[in-house]
CSV table of N, CA and C in Angstrom, one decimal:
chain,number,residue,atom,x,y,z
A,1,MET,N,-17.7,58.5,92.3
A,1,MET,CA,-18.9,58.3,91.3
A,1,MET,C,-18.8,59.6,90.3
A,2,SER,N,-18.8,59.6,89.2
A,2,SER,CA,-19.1,60.5,88.6
A,2,SER,C,-20.3,60.4,87.8
A,3,THR,N,-21.2,61.6,87.6
A,3,THR,CA,-22.2,61.5,87.1
A,3,THR,C,-21.9,62.1,85.5
A,4,SER,N,-22.4,61.6,84.4
A,4,SER,CA,-22.2,61.9,83.1
A,4,SER,C,-23.3,62.7,82.5
A,5,PRO,N,-23.2,63.7,81.7
A,5,PRO,CA,-24.1,64.3,81.3
A,5,PRO,C,-25.4,63.5,80.4
A,6,GLY,N,-26.4,64.2,80.7
A,6,GLY,CA,-27.4,63.0,79.8
A,6,GLY,C,-27.6,63.6,78.4
A,7,PRO,N,-28.5,63.2,77.7
A,7,PRO,CA,-28.4,63.7,76.2
A,7,PRO,C,-28.7,64.9,76.1
A,8,LEU,N,-28.5,66.0,75.0
A,8,LEU,CA,-28.4,67.4,74.9
A,8,LEU,C,-30.2,67.3,74.4
A,9,SER,N,-30.5,68.5,75.0
A,9,SER,CA,-32.0,68.8,74.7
A,9,SER,C,-32.0,69.5,73.1
A,10,SER,N,-33.2,69.4,72.5
A,10,SER,CA,-33.2,69.7,71.2
A,10,SER,C,-33.0,71.3,71.1
A,11,GLY,N,-32.8,72.3,71.9
A,11,GLY,CA,-32.3,73.6,71.9
A,11,GLY,C,-31.0,73.8,71.9
A,12,GLU,N,-30.4,72.8,72.6
A,12,GLU,CA,-29.0,72.5,72.9
A,12,GLU,C,-28.3,72.4,71.4
A,13,ILE,N,-29.2,71.0,70.7
A,13,ILE,CA,-28.7,70.7,69.4
A,13,ILE,C,-29.0,71.7,68.4
A,14,THR,N,-29.5,72.3,68.4
A,14,THR,CA,-30.1,73.6,67.5
A,14,THR,C,-29.1,74.5,67.7
A,15,TYR,N,-28.7,75.1,68.9
A,15,TYR,CA,-27.4,75.8,69.1
A,15,TYR,C,-26.4,75.4,68.4
A,16,TRP,N,-25.8,74.4,68.9
A,16,TRP,CA,-24.5,74.1,68.4
A,16,TRP,C,-24.5,73.5,66.8
A,17,THR,N,-25.9,73.3,66.0
A,17,THR,CA,-25.6,73.1,64.8
A,17,THR,C,-25.7,74.6,64.0
A,18,VAL,N,-25.9,75.6,64.9
A,18,VAL,CA,-26.1,77.1,64.2
A,18,VAL,C,-24.5,77.6,64.5
A,19,ILE,N,-23.9,77.1,65.5
A,19,ILE,CA,-22.7,77.6,66.0
A,19,ILE,C,-21.9,76.8,64.7
A,20,LEU,N,-22.0,75.3,64.6
A,20,LEU,CA,-21.0,74.9,63.6
A,20,LEU,C,-21.0,75.4,62.3
A,21,VAL,N,-22.5,75.6,61.5
A,21,VAL,CA,-22.7,76.1,60.5
A,21,VAL,C,-22.0,77.6,60.2
A,22,ILE,N,-21.9,78.7,61.3
A,22,ILE,CA,-21.2,79.9,61.3
A,22,ILE,C,-19.8,79.6,61.4
A,23,GLY,N,-19.3,78.7,61.8
A,23,GLY,CA,-18.0,78.7,61.9
A,23,GLY,C,-17.6,77.8,60.3
A,24,LEU,N,-18.4,76.9,59.6
A,24,LEU,CA,-17.9,76.7,58.3
A,24,LEU,C,-18.1,77.7,57.7
A,25,VAL,N,-19.3,78.5,57.7
A,25,VAL,CA,-19.0,79.7,56.8
A,25,VAL,C,-18.0,80.6,56.8
A,26,VAL,N,-17.5,80.7,58.0
A,26,VAL,CA,-16.3,81.8,58.2
A,26,VAL,C,-15.0,81.0,57.6
A,27,ILE,N,-15.0,80.0,58.1
A,27,ILE,CA,-13.6,79.0,57.3
A,27,ILE,C,-13.9,79.3,55.8
A,28,VAL,N,-14.9,79.0,55.2
A,28,VAL,CA,-14.9,79.2,53.4
A,28,VAL,C,-14.8,80.6,53.5
A,29,ALA,N,-15.2,81.5,54.0
A,29,ALA,CA,-14.9,82.9,53.5
A,29,ALA,C,-13.5,83.2,53.9
A,30,VAL,N,-12.8,82.8,54.8
A,30,VAL,CA,-11.6,83.0,54.9
A,30,VAL,C,-10.5,82.3,54.0
A,31,VAL,N,-11.1,81.1,53.3
A,31,VAL,CA,-10.1,80.4,52.4
A,31,VAL,C,-10.6,81.3,51.1
A,32,VAL,N,-11.7,81.7,50.7
A,32,VAL,CA,-11.8,82.6,49.6
A,32,VAL,C,-11.2,83.8,49.6
A,33,LEU,N,-11.2,84.4,50.5
A,33,LEU,CA,-10.3,85.8,50.6
A,33,LEU,C,-9.2,85.4,50.6
A,34,LEU,N,-8.4,84.9,51.4
A,34,LEU,CA,-7.1,84.5,51.0
A,34,LEU,C,-6.5,83.7,49.8
A,35,SER,N,-7.5,83.0,49.0
A,35,SER,CA,-7.3,82.8,47.7
A,35,SER,C,-7.0,83.9,46.7
A,36,MET,N,-8.3,85.0,47.0
A,36,MET,CA,-8.6,86.2,46.2
A,36,MET,C,-7.1,86.8,46.1
A,37,LEU,N,-6.6,86.9,47.4
A,37,LEU,CA,-5.5,87.7,47.9
A,37,LEU,C,-4.2,87.2,47.2
A,38,ILE,N,-4.0,85.8,47.6
A,38,ILE,CA,-2.7,85.4,46.4
A,38,ILE,C,-2.7,85.6,45.2
A,39,ALA,N,-4.1,85.3,44.5
A,39,ALA,CA,-4.2,85.9,43.0
A,39,ALA,C,-3.7,87.2,42.6
A,40,PHE,N,-4.3,88.1,43.7
A,40,PHE,CA,-3.9,89.6,43.3
A,40,PHE,C,-2.4,90.1,43.6
A,41,VAL,N,-1.8,89.2,44.6
A,41,VAL,CA,-0.4,89.6,44.7
A,41,VAL,C,0.1,88.9,43.6
A,42,LYS,N,0.0,87.7,43.2
A,42,LYS,CA,0.7,87.2,41.7
A,42,LYS,C,0.6,87.9,40.7
A,43,ARG,N,-0.4,88.7,40.4
A,43,ARG,CA,-1.1,89.6,39.2
A,43,ARG,C,-0.1,90.9,39.4
A,44,ILE,N,-0.1,91.3,40.7
A,44,ILE,CA,0.8,92.7,41.1
A,44,ILE,C,2.2,92.4,40.5
A,45,ASP,N,2.7,91.1,41.3
A,45,ASP,CA,4.1,90.6,40.9
A,45,ASP,C,4.1,90.5,39.2
A,46,ARG,N,3.5,90.1,38.4
A,46,ARG,CA,4.0,89.6,37.2
A,46,ARG,C,3.5,90.9,36.3
A,47,HIS,N,2.9,91.8,36.8
A,47,HIS,CA,2.8,93.6,36.1
A,47,HIS,C,3.9,94.1,36.6
A,48,THR,N,4.4,94.1,38.2
A,48,THR,CA,5.9,94.8,38.2
A,48,THR,C,7.0,94.3,37.5
A,49,THR,N,7.0,93.2,37.4
A,49,THR,CA,7.9,92.7,36.5
A,49,THR,C,7.9,93.2,34.9
A,50,ALA,N,6.8,93.1,34.2
A,50,ALA,CA,6.5,94.1,33.0
A,50,ALA,C,7.1,95.1,33.0
A,51,ILE,N,6.7,96.1,34.1
A,51,ILE,CA,7.0,97.5,34.4
A,51,ILE,C,8.4,97.5,34.5
A,52,GLY,N,9.0,96.8,35.2
A,52,GLY,CA,10.6,96.8,35.4
A,52,GLY,C,11.4,96.7,33.9
A,53,GLY,N,10.8,95.8,33.2
A,53,GLY,CA,11.5,96.0,31.9
A,53,GLY,C,11.1,97.0,31.1
A,54,THR,N,10.1,97.6,30.7
A,54,THR,CA,9.8,98.8,30.4
A,54,THR,C,10.5,99.8,30.7
A,55,LEU,N,11.0,99.8,32.3
A,55,LEU,CA,12.0,101.1,32.6
A,55,LEU,C,13.4,100.9,32.1
A,56,THR,N,13.6,99.7,32.1
A,56,THR,CA,15.2,99.4,31.6
A,56,THR,C,15.1,99.6,29.8
A,57,ALA,N,14.0,99.5,29.2
A,57,ALA,CA,14.2,100.0,27.8
A,57,ALA,C,13.9,101.4,27.6
A,58,ILE,N,13.5,102.4,28.9
A,58,ILE,CA,13.3,103.7,28.8
A,58,ILE,C,14.9,104.1,28.7
A,59,THR,N,15.4,103.4,29.6
A,59,THR,CA,16.6,103.9,30.3
A,59,THR,C,17.8,103.6,28.8
A,60,ALA,N,17.8,102.8,28.2
A,60,ALA,CA,18.3,102.3,26.9
A,60,ALA,C,18.1,103.3,26.0
A,61,ASN,N,16.5,103.7,25.9
A,61,ASN,CA,16.4,104.5,24.7
A,61,ASN,C,16.7,106.0,25.3
A,62,THR,N,16.8,106.5,26.2
A,62,THR,CA,17.3,107.9,26.4
A,62,THR,C,19.0,107.9,26.6
A,63,ALA,N,19.7,106.7,26.5
A,63,ALA,CA,20.9,107.0,26.4
A,63,ALA,C,21.8,107.9,25.6
A,64,ASP,N,21.4,108.1,24.3
A,64,ASP,CA,21.8,108.7,23.2
A,64,ASP,C,21.0,110.0,23.3
A,65,THR,N,20.6,110.5,24.1
A,65,THR,CA,19.9,111.9,24.2
A,65,THR,C,20.9,113.1,23.9
A,66,THR,N,22.5,112.9,24.1
A,66,THR,CA,23.3,113.7,23.8
A,66,THR,C,23.6,114.0,22.2
A,67,LEU,N,22.9,113.1,21.2
A,67,LEU,CA,22.8,113.4,20.0
A,67,LEU,C,21.4,114.4,19.4
A,68,ILE,N,20.6,114.7,20.6
A,68,ILE,CA,19.6,115.5,20.0
A,68,ILE,C,20.1,116.8,19.6
A,69,PRO,N,20.9,117.5,21.0
A,69,PRO,CA,21.2,119.0,20.3
A,69,PRO,C,22.0,119.2,19.0
A,70,THR,N,23.0,118.3,18.5
A,70,THR,CA,23.6,117.9,17.2
A,70,THR,C,22.5,117.9,16.2
A,71,THR,N,21.5,117.0,16.6
A,71,THR,CA,20.4,116.8,15.3
A,71,THR,C,19.8,118.3,15.0
A,72,GLY,N,19.7,118.6,16.0
A,72,GLY,CA,18.8,119.9,15.8
A,72,GLY,C,19.5,121.1,15.1
A,73,ASP,N,20.9,121.5,15.6
A,73,ASP,CA,21.5,122.2,14.8
A,73,ASP,C,22.0,121.8,13.6
A,74,GLY,N,21.9,120.5,13.1
A,74,GLY,CA,22.1,120.2,11.6
A,74,GLY,C,20.7,120.7,10.9
A,75,LEU,N,19.2,120.2,11.7
A,75,LEU,CA,18.2,120.8,11.1
A,75,LEU,C,18.3,122.0,10.9
A,76,ASP,N,18.5,122.9,11.7
A,76,ASP,CA,18.5,124.4,11.5
A,76,ASP,C,19.2,124.9,10.2
A,77,LEU,N,20.4,124.1,10.0
A,77,LEU,CA,21.0,124.3,8.9
A,77,LEU,C,20.5,123.8,7.6
A,78,VAL,N,20.0,122.8,7.6
A,78,VAL,CA,19.0,122.5,6.4
A,78,VAL,C,17.8,123.2,6.0
A,79,LEU,N,17.2,124.0,7.1
A,79,LEU,CA,16.4,124.5,7.0
A,79,LEU,C,16.6,126.3,6.6
A,80,ALA,N,17.8,126.5,6.8
A,80,ALA,CA,18.2,127.8,6.5
A,80,ALA,C,18.8,127.8,4.9
A,81,GLU,N,19.4,126.5,4.6
A,81,GLU,CA,19.7,126.4,3.1
A,81,GLU,C,18.4,126.4,2.2
A,82,GLY,N,17.3,125.6,2.7
A,82,GLY,CA,16.1,125.6,1.8
A,82,GLY,C,15.5,127.1,1.9
A,83,LEU,N,15.5,127.9,2.7
A,83,LEU,CA,15.1,129.1,2.6
A,83,LEU,C,16.0,129.7,1.6
A,84,GLN,N,16.9,129.5,1.6
A,84,GLN,CA,17.9,130.3,0.6
A,84,GLN,C,17.7,129.9,-0.9
A,85,HIS,N,17.4,128.5,-0.8
A,85,HIS,CA,16.6,128.2,-2.3
A,85,HIS,C,15.8,128.9,-2.4
A,86,HIS,N,14.8,129.0,-1.8
A,86,HIS,CA,13.4,129.3,-2.0
A,86,HIS,C,13.2,130.9,-2.5
A,87,LEU,N,14.2,131.6,-1.8
A,87,LEU,CA,14.1,133.1,-1.8
A,87,LEU,C,14.8,133.3,-3.2
A,88,PHE,N,16.1,132.6,-3.4
A,88,PHE,CA,17.0,132.7,-5.0
A,88,PHE,C,16.0,132.2,-6.1
A,89,LEU,N,15.2,131.4,-5.8
A,89,LEU,CA,14.1,130.9,-6.8
A,89,LEU,C,12.9,131.7,-7.0
A,90,GLY,N,12.7,132.6,-6.0
A,90,GLY,CA,11.6,133.6,-5.8
A,90,GLY,C,12.2,134.7,-6.8
A,91,ARG,N,13.4,135.2,-6.6
A,91,ARG,CA,13.7,136.4,-7.2
A,91,ARG,C,14.1,135.9,-8.6
A,92,ALA,N,14.9,134.8,-9.1
A,92,ALA,CA,15.2,134.4,-10.4
A,92,ALA,C,14.0,134.3,-11.5
A,93,VAL,N,12.7,133.5,-11.0
A,93,VAL,CA,11.8,133.1,-11.9
A,93,VAL,C,10.9,134.5,-11.6
A,94,GLY,N,10.7,135.2,-10.6
A,94,GLY,CA,9.7,136.2,-10.4
A,94,GLY,C,8.4,135.8,-9.7
A,95,THR,N,7.7,134.8,-10.3
A,95,THR,CA,6.6,134.2,-9.4
A,95,THR,C,6.8,132.6,-9.7
A,96,ILE,N,6.8,132.0,-8.9
A,96,ILE,CA,6.8,130.3,-8.7
A,96,ILE,C,5.5,129.9,-9.2
A,97,PRO,N,5.4,129.3,-10.4
A,97,PRO,CA,4.2,128.8,-10.7
A,97,PRO,C,3.4,127.6,-10.2
A,98,THR,N,2.2,127.7,-9.7
A,98,THR,CA,1.7,126.4,-9.2
A,98,THR,C,1.2,125.2,-10.4
A,99,PRO,N,1.1,124.3,-9.7
A,99,PRO,CA,0.7,123.0,-10.7
A,99,PRO,C,-0.4,123.2,-11.3
A,100,ALA,N,-0.6,123.0,-12.4
A,100,ALA,CA,-2.3,122.9,-13.1
A,100,ALA,C,-3.4,122.4,-12.2
A,101,GLY,N,-4.5,123.0,-12.1
A,101,GLY,CA,-5.6,122.6,-11.5
A,101,GLY,C,-5.6,122.9,-10.1
A,102,SER,N,-4.5,123.5,-9.3
A,102,SER,CA,-4.5,123.6,-8.1
A,102,SER,C,-5.5,125.0,-7.8
A,103,ALA,N,-5.9,125.0,-6.4
A,103,ALA,CA,-6.8,126.1,-6.0
A,103,ALA,C,-6.3,127.5,-5.7
A,104,ALA,N,-4.9,127.9,-6.5
A,104,ALA,CA,-4.2,128.9,-6.6
A,104,ALA,C,-5.2,130.2,-7.1
A,105,GLY,N,-5.0,131.3,-6.9
A,105,GLY,CA,-5.3,132.8,-7.3
A,105,GLY,C,-5.0,132.9,-8.5
A,106,PRO,N,-5.4,134.1,-9.2
A,106,PRO,CA,-4.8,134.3,-10.7
A,106,PRO,C,-3.8,134.6,-10.7
A,107,GLU,N,-2.9,135.0,-9.6
A,107,GLU,CA,-1.2,135.3,-9.7
A,107,GLU,C,-0.7,134.1,-10.0
A,108,GLY,N,-0.9,133.1,-9.7
A,108,GLY,CA,-0.3,131.8,-9.6
A,108,GLY,C,1.1,131.8,-8.5
A,109,SER,N,1.2,132.7,-7.8
A,109,SER,CA,2.4,132.7,-6.9
A,109,SER,C,1.9,132.0,-5.5
A,110,VAL,N,3.1,131.8,-4.8
A,110,VAL,CA,2.9,130.8,-3.6
A,110,VAL,C,3.0,132.0,-2.6
């Protein structure tokens, strides 16, 4: 013969109710935190893909950097030519007049 347990007392019912509520709260918290984690991982993945595209574009933009010294040399030549013109005009005209209405001094030279 086996004896079956009797009905639960009021204290036992309260105990099991509290335990079940705590378990439900833990399960809901885990589901919310995992959902947030998945959302953050998707966001990070999306942004790393965009960063990868930017890095690829940077590589394409810097592929022609060998032209920078050539361009710099050409710019130096243009500046030197402009300086020669400025010096020539300064000697030929004596003083280079400023446009009317400018805030230059009484000499009118640059």
